[in-house]
Every structure is written in C-alpha cells, then in structure tokens.
Amino acid sequence: MSSKGKDIAEGSSRSSSAAAASDHHQQQQQPLSRYESQKRRDWNTFGQYLRNQRPPVALSQCNSNQVLDFLRYLDQFGKTKVHVQGCLFFGQVEPPGPCTCPLRQAWGSLDALIGRLRAAYEENGGLPETNPFASGAIRVYLREVRDSQAKARGIPYKKKKKKRNLIKANGDSSNLPLQQ
C-alpha cells in the first residue's frame, strides 16, 4: 500500500493539502523541456546582470533601458560577424577573407531570448502591462539589429507571407482567393 493510502487507512493527520503539495513536488522533479531549461537559465542570467549593476537594479524597477543594456552587453559573447559600413566585405554574402569587424549576437538569437524572457517575466509574477521585454523600444531595437545584419551580409530580410485560403470553383482546377 502506498504511504498516502496507508496514512488515510491509519487515520493519519496528514492533510490533503500536504498530499497535494507532495504530488506537486513529484511532478516538478520531471526534467524540464529544452525550452523551459533555457528560459530558466536566461531568466537567472538576466537577474544576475541586474544584481551586478552599480547600483543593483531590482526586478520590480527594471525597464526597457536595462533590457537594451543587457542585449548590448551580450554582444561581446556573440559569434556572428557583422561587417561595418567601411569594411571591404560589407554587403557580401560570403566574404573571401578575414576582417576585423566585430562579432555580435545574431538577430534570431536575440529575438528568441526576448521571447523567453518576456514569458518568464509574466510567469514570475510580472504584469503584462509592465513587461519591459514587451516594450516598443525592444521591438525597434530588434528590428534595427535585423536590418543592419541583413545589410551587412547583403541579404534582405523578407517577411514570410501568410498563406491565403484557396478554394476550387465548380470543379475547375484553378484556385481562386476567397473574396471578403
């Protein structure tokens, strides 16, 4: 008989809320998904970054300026070569040789990071209205990073077009868009 069943059979004073807490604890011991692990690691890293500021910044006082500073701080650990305007290889998709242009965080990495931090903020009690990761300033910064990296590599960023619903008209094999 399980300990829970034994406690109930013996008239234990163990409360149902304690049993529920024990069940909840057992569920938390399952390994986290890759996304959840990354989100937790990113959240802890951002918290550490705020604590290391002089003076330290409380999460409740954090705004988009600290988030932007954090994103710029992360650039020093980037692995993506971003050619500057004066570089011979600026705008070339596959440069023929090395150059001294800086390594930066890739736009896609920053975009994914902001998505995880945005979710973590709200999961940790933050209100959606005050979420610094959802600020317009962050969206503008990410757009600028995306555009500048695309220009530096000579690859224009093309937004994926949404697929439109298509129907067949009276058995005709041609597809026509829905009229609204």
PDB file of C-alpha atoms in Angstrom:
ATOM      1  CA  MET A   1       0.000   0.000   0.000  1.00  0.00           C
ATOM      2  CA  SER A   2       1.376   3.459  -0.844  1.00  0.00           C
ATOM      3  CA  SER A   3       2.240   5.790   2.016  1.00  0.00           C
ATOM      4  CA  LYS A   4      -0.651   8.033   1.016  1.00  0.00           C
ATOM      5  CA  GLY A   5      -3.081   5.129   1.194  1.00  0.00           C
ATOM      6  CA  LYS A   6      -1.505   3.949   4.457  1.00  0.00           C
ATOM      7  CA  ASP A   7      -1.886   7.423   6.002  1.00  0.00           C
ATOM      8  CA  ILE A   8      -5.556   7.501   5.049  1.00  0.00           C
ATOM      9  CA  ALA A   9      -6.157   3.932   6.298  1.00  0.00           C
ATOM     10  CA  GLU A  10      -4.474   4.629   9.642  1.00  0.00           C
ATOM     11  CA  GLY A  11      -6.362   7.878  10.103  1.00  0.00           C
ATOM     12  CA  SER A  12      -3.245   9.973   9.786  1.00  0.00           C
ATOM     13  CA  SER A  13      -3.487  13.687  10.413  1.00  0.00           C
ATOM     14  CA  ARG A  14      -1.698  14.330   7.139  1.00  0.00           C
ATOM     15  CA  SER A  15      -3.801  16.943   5.392  1.00  0.00           C
ATOM     16  CA  SER A  16      -4.958  16.708   1.809  1.00  0.00           C
ATOM     17  CA  SER A  17      -3.110  19.962   1.056  1.00  0.00           C
ATOM     18  CA  ALA A  18       0.134  18.353   2.224  1.00  0.00           C
ATOM     19  CA  ALA A  19      -0.579  15.386  -0.034  1.00  0.00           C
ATOM     20  CA  ALA A  20      -1.281  17.749  -2.935  1.00  0.00           C
ATOM     21  CA  ALA A  21       1.965  19.613  -2.234  1.00  0.00           C
ATOM     22  CA  SER A  22       3.828  16.300  -2.228  1.00  0.00           C
ATOM     23  CA  ASP A  23       2.250  15.344  -5.569  1.00  0.00           C
ATOM     24  CA  HIS A  24       3.147  18.771  -6.979  1.00  0.00           C
ATOM     25  CA  HIS A  25       6.747  18.336  -5.777  1.00  0.00           C
ATOM     26  CA  GLN A  26       6.974  14.951  -7.511  1.00  0.00           C
ATOM     27  CA  GLN A  27       5.717  16.470 -10.750  1.00  0.00           C
ATOM     28  CA  GLN A  28       8.384  19.190 -10.579  1.00  0.00           C
ATOM     29  CA  GLN A  29      11.130  16.571 -10.438  1.00  0.00           C
ATOM     30  CA  GLN A  30      10.476  15.593 -14.053  1.00  0.00           C
ATOM     31  CA  PRO A  31      13.167  17.010 -16.343  1.00  0.00           C
ATOM     32  CA  LEU A  32      12.312  20.347 -17.907  1.00  0.00           C
ATOM     33  CA  SER A  33      11.971  20.696 -21.657  1.00  0.00           C
ATOM     34  CA  ARG A  34      14.863  22.300 -23.509  1.00  0.00           C
ATOM     35  CA  TYR A  35      12.804  25.493 -23.892  1.00  0.00           C
ATOM     36  CA  GLU A  36      11.906  25.615 -20.184  1.00  0.00           C
ATOM     37  CA  SER A  37      15.528  24.998 -19.155  1.00  0.00           C
ATOM     38  CA  GLN A  38      16.747  27.724 -21.478  1.00  0.00           C
ATOM     39  CA  LYS A  39      14.055  30.113 -20.264  1.00  0.00           C
ATOM     40  CA  ARG A  40      15.045  29.495 -16.616  1.00  0.00           C
ATOM     41  CA  ARG A  41      18.740  29.929 -17.435  1.00  0.00           C
ATOM     42  CA  ASP A  42      18.048  33.165 -19.351  1.00  0.00           C
ATOM     43  CA  TRP A  43      15.895  34.498 -16.501  1.00  0.00           C
ATOM     44  CA  ASN A  44      18.594  33.724 -13.931  1.00  0.00           C
ATOM     45  CA  THR A  45      21.267  35.322 -16.138  1.00  0.00           C
ATOM     46  CA  PHE A  46      19.212  38.490 -16.538  1.00  0.00           C
ATOM     47  CA  GLY A  47      18.574  38.621 -12.779  1.00  0.00           C
ATOM     48  CA  GLN A  48      22.308  38.249 -12.133  1.00  0.00           C
ATOM     49  CA  TYR A  49      23.025  41.025 -14.649  1.00  0.00           C
ATOM     50  CA  LEU A  50      20.651  43.366 -12.766  1.00  0.00           C
ATOM     51  CA  ARG A  51      22.212  42.470  -9.389  1.00  0.00           C
ATOM     52  CA  ASN A  52      25.696  43.227 -10.798  1.00  0.00           C
ATOM     53  CA  GLN A  53      24.732  46.758 -11.864  1.00  0.00           C
ATOM     54  CA  ARG A  54      26.018  49.652  -9.759  1.00  0.00           C
ATOM     55  CA  PRO A  55      23.743  50.343  -8.007  1.00  0.00           C
ATOM     56  CA  PRO A  56      21.909  46.998  -8.271  1.00  0.00           C
ATOM     57  CA  VAL A  57      18.514  47.159 -10.004  1.00  0.00           C
ATOM     58  CA  ALA A  58      15.513  45.348  -8.511  1.00  0.00           C
ATOM     59  CA  LEU A  59      13.433  43.357 -10.989  1.00  0.00           C
ATOM     60  CA  SER A  60      10.407  45.430  -9.992  1.00  0.00           C
ATOM     61  CA  GLN A  61      12.311  48.585 -11.049  1.00  0.00           C
ATOM     62  CA  CYS A  62      13.568  47.138 -14.329  1.00  0.00           C
ATOM     63  CA  ASN A  63      12.559  48.913 -17.526  1.00  0.00           C
ATOM     64  CA  SER A  64      13.334  48.662 -21.230  1.00  0.00           C
ATOM     65  CA  ASN A  65      16.575  50.643 -20.775  1.00  0.00           C
ATOM     66  CA  GLN A  66      18.074  47.869 -18.634  1.00  0.00           C
ATOM     67  CA  VAL A  67      16.872  45.274 -21.155  1.00  0.00           C
ATOM     68  CA  LEU A  68      18.535  47.191 -24.012  1.00  0.00           C
ATOM     69  CA  ASP A  69      21.753  47.481 -21.986  1.00  0.00           C
ATOM     70  CA  PHE A  70      21.610  43.725 -21.350  1.00  0.00           C
ATOM     71  CA  LEU A  71      21.229  42.984 -25.077  1.00  0.00           C
ATOM     72  CA  ARG A  72      24.202  45.240 -25.892  1.00  0.00           C
ATOM     73  CA  TYR A  73      26.229  43.589 -23.101  1.00  0.00           C
ATOM     74  CA  LEU A  74      25.546  40.174 -24.662  1.00  0.00           C
ATOM     75  CA  ASP A  75      27.087  41.310 -27.968  1.00  0.00           C
ATOM     76  CA  GLN A  76      30.569  40.723 -26.560  1.00  0.00           C
ATOM     77  CA  PHE A  77      29.780  36.988 -26.433  1.00  0.00           C
ATOM     78  CA  GLY A  78      28.374  36.842 -29.992  1.00  0.00           C
ATOM     79  CA  LYS A  79      29.639  34.596 -32.746  1.00  0.00           C
ATOM     80  CA  THR A  80      28.141  36.342 -35.770  1.00  0.00           C
ATOM     81  CA  LYS A  81      30.498  38.511 -37.849  1.00  0.00           C
ATOM     82  CA  VAL A  82      28.715  41.771 -38.670  1.00  0.00           C
ATOM     83  CA  HIS A  83      30.594  43.872 -41.213  1.00  0.00           C
ATOM     84  CA  VAL A  84      30.728  47.610 -40.587  1.00  0.00           C
ATOM     85  CA  GLN A  85      29.907  50.147 -43.298  1.00  0.00           C
ATOM     86  CA  GLY A  86      33.567  50.814 -44.220  1.00  0.00           C
ATOM     87  CA  CYS A  87      34.579  47.139 -44.481  1.00  0.00           C
ATOM     88  CA  LEU A  88      35.586  45.791 -47.906  1.00  0.00           C
ATOM     89  CA  PHE A  89      33.249  42.857 -47.327  1.00  0.00           C
ATOM     90  CA  PHE A  90      30.208  44.926 -46.319  1.00  0.00           C
ATOM     91  CA  GLY A  91      27.172  43.590 -48.160  1.00  0.00           C
ATOM     92  CA  GLN A  92      28.870  40.396 -49.363  1.00  0.00           C
ATOM     93  CA  VAL A  93      27.108  37.148 -48.555  1.00  0.00           C
ATOM     94  CA  GLU A  94      30.319  35.090 -48.481  1.00  0.00           C
ATOM     95  CA  PRO A  95      33.377  37.277 -47.916  1.00  0.00           C
ATOM     96  CA  PRO A  96      36.576  35.876 -49.479  1.00  0.00           C
ATOM     97  CA  GLY A  97      38.794  36.588 -46.477  1.00  0.00           C
ATOM     98  CA  PRO A  98      39.036  37.595 -42.816  1.00  0.00           C
ATOM     99  CA  CYS A  99      38.440  41.094 -41.500  1.00  0.00           C
ATOM    100  CA  THR A 100      38.480  42.936 -38.170  1.00  0.00           C
ATOM    101  CA  CYS A 101      34.717  43.545 -37.972  1.00  0.00           C
ATOM    102  CA  PRO A 102      33.126  42.746 -34.597  1.00  0.00           C
ATOM    103  CA  LEU A 103      31.356  39.573 -33.594  1.00  0.00           C
ATOM    104  CA  ARG A 104      27.808  40.182 -32.398  1.00  0.00           C
ATOM    105  CA  GLN A 105      24.792  38.263 -31.211  1.00  0.00           C
ATOM    106  CA  ALA A 106      22.708  37.122 -34.165  1.00  0.00           C
ATOM    107  CA  TRP A 107      19.320  38.776 -34.541  1.00  0.00           C
ATOM    108  CA  GLY A 108      17.491  35.434 -34.346  1.00  0.00           C
ATOM    109  CA  SER A 109      19.190  34.612 -31.048  1.00  0.00           C
ATOM    110  CA  LEU A 110      18.230  37.975 -29.552  1.00  0.00           C
ATOM    111  CA  ASP A 111      14.669  37.645 -30.802  1.00  0.00           C
ATOM    112  CA  ALA A 112      14.303  34.177 -29.244  1.00  0.00           C
ATOM    113  CA  LEU A 113      15.911  35.386 -25.994  1.00  0.00           C
ATOM    114  CA  ILE A 114      13.455  38.270 -25.697  1.00  0.00           C
ATOM    115  CA  GLY A 115      10.569  35.859 -26.287  1.00  0.00           C
ATOM    116  CA  ARG A 116      11.748  33.590 -23.468  1.00  0.00           C
ATOM    117  CA  LEU A 117      12.393  36.497 -21.073  1.00  0.00           C
ATOM    118  CA  ARG A 118       9.010  38.006 -21.900  1.00  0.00           C
ATOM    119  CA  ALA A 119       7.307  34.730 -20.932  1.00  0.00           C
ATOM    120  CA  ALA A 120       9.490  34.271 -17.833  1.00  0.00           C
ATOM    121  CA  TYR A 121       8.690  37.779 -16.598  1.00  0.00           C
ATOM    122  CA  GLU A 122       4.970  37.056 -16.537  1.00  0.00           C
ATOM    123  CA  GLU A 123       5.455  33.538 -15.112  1.00  0.00           C
ATOM    124  CA  ASN A 124       7.384  35.108 -12.241  1.00  0.00           C
ATOM    125  CA  GLY A 125       4.562  37.446 -11.276  1.00  0.00           C
ATOM    126  CA  GLY A 126       5.118  40.396 -13.595  1.00  0.00           C
ATOM    127  CA  LEU A 127       2.114  42.069 -15.162  1.00  0.00           C
ATOM    128  CA  PRO A 128       1.806  42.025 -18.967  1.00  0.00           C
ATOM    129  CA  GLU A 129       1.234  45.816 -18.946  1.00  0.00           C
ATOM    130  CA  THR A 130       4.574  46.429 -17.214  1.00  0.00           C
ATOM    131  CA  ASN A 131       6.625  43.785 -19.046  1.00  0.00           C
ATOM    132  CA  PRO A 132       9.870  45.551 -20.073  1.00  0.00           C
ATOM    133  CA  PHE A 133      10.599  42.799 -22.625  1.00  0.00           C
ATOM    134  CA  ALA A 134       7.374  43.633 -24.487  1.00  0.00           C
ATOM    135  CA  SER A 135       8.185  47.318 -24.841  1.00  0.00           C
ATOM    136  CA  GLY A 136       8.119  49.113 -28.168  1.00  0.00           C
ATOM    137  CA  ALA A 137      11.748  50.157 -27.650  1.00  0.00           C
ATOM    138  CA  ILE A 138      12.770  46.485 -27.620  1.00  0.00           C
ATOM    139  CA  ARG A 139      10.852  45.779 -30.842  1.00  0.00           C
ATOM    140  CA  VAL A 140      12.505  48.787 -32.525  1.00  0.00           C
ATOM    141  CA  TYR A 141      15.959  47.657 -31.354  1.00  0.00           C
ATOM    142  CA  LEU A 142      15.413  44.118 -32.654  1.00  0.00           C
ATOM    143  CA  ARG A 143      14.186  45.450 -35.995  1.00  0.00           C
ATOM    144  CA  GLU A 144      17.287  47.668 -36.294  1.00  0.00           C
ATOM    145  CA  VAL A 145      19.590  44.746 -35.450  1.00  0.00           C
ATOM    146  CA  ARG A 146      17.832  42.536 -38.006  1.00  0.00           C
ATOM    147  CA  ASP A 147      18.036  45.162 -40.742  1.00  0.00           C
ATOM    148  CA  SER A 148      21.661  46.113 -40.072  1.00  0.00           C
ATOM    149  CA  GLN A 149      22.776  42.474 -40.026  1.00  0.00           C
ATOM    150  CA  ALA A 150      20.903  41.776 -43.253  1.00  0.00           C
ATOM    151  CA  LYS A 151      22.554  44.780 -44.966  1.00  0.00           C
ATOM    152  CA  ALA A 152      25.993  43.824 -43.663  1.00  0.00           C
ATOM    153  CA  ARG A 153      25.591  40.375 -45.208  1.00  0.00           C
ATOM    154  CA  GLY A 154      23.915  41.596 -48.376  1.00  0.00           C
ATOM    155  CA  ILE A 155      20.786  39.581 -47.679  1.00  0.00           C
ATOM    156  CA  PRO A 156      17.497  41.467 -47.484  1.00  0.00           C
ATOM    157  CA  TYR A 157      15.161  40.191 -44.785  1.00  0.00           C
ATOM    158  CA  LYS A 158      11.890  39.074 -46.306  1.00  0.00           C
ATOM    159  CA  LYS A 159       8.916  38.697 -44.049  1.00  0.00           C
ATOM    160  CA  LYS A 160       7.100  35.427 -44.618  1.00  0.00           C
ATOM    161  CA  LYS A 161       3.776  35.983 -46.318  1.00  0.00           C
ATOM    162  CA  LYS A 162       0.692  34.499 -44.735  1.00  0.00           C
ATOM    163  CA  LYS A 163      -0.943  31.778 -46.759  1.00  0.00           C
ATOM    164  CA  ARG A 164      -4.353  32.678 -48.092  1.00  0.00           C
ATOM    165  CA  ASN A 165      -7.229  30.229 -48.143  1.00  0.00           C
ATOM    166  CA  LEU A 166      -7.868  28.922 -51.624  1.00  0.00           C
ATOM    167  CA  ILE A 167     -10.983  27.203 -52.998  1.00  0.00           C
ATOM    168  CA  LYS A 168     -11.813  25.358 -56.170  1.00  0.00           C
ATOM    169  CA  ALA A 169     -14.577  26.926 -58.220  1.00  0.00           C
ATOM    170  CA  ASN A 170     -17.196  24.467 -59.584  1.00  0.00           C
ATOM    171  CA  GLY A 171     -14.758  21.631 -60.148  1.00  0.00           C
ATOM    172  CA  ASP A 172     -12.452  23.951 -62.052  1.00  0.00           C
ATOM    173  CA  SER A 173      -8.800  23.154 -61.334  1.00  0.00           C
ATOM    174  CA  SER A 174      -7.839  26.828 -60.968  1.00  0.00           C
ATOM    175  CA  ASN A 175      -7.541  28.225 -57.474  1.00  0.00           C
ATOM    176  CA  LEU A 176      -9.260  31.462 -56.643  1.00  0.00           C
ATOM    177  CA  PRO A 177      -8.728  33.545 -53.477  1.00  0.00           C
ATOM    178  CA  LEU A 178     -11.694  33.986 -51.202  1.00  0.00           C
ATOM    179  CA  GLN A 179     -13.488  37.285 -51.586  1.00  0.00           C
ATOM    180  CA  GLN A 180     -14.359  39.063 -48.383  1.00  0.00           C
TER     181      GLN A 180
END
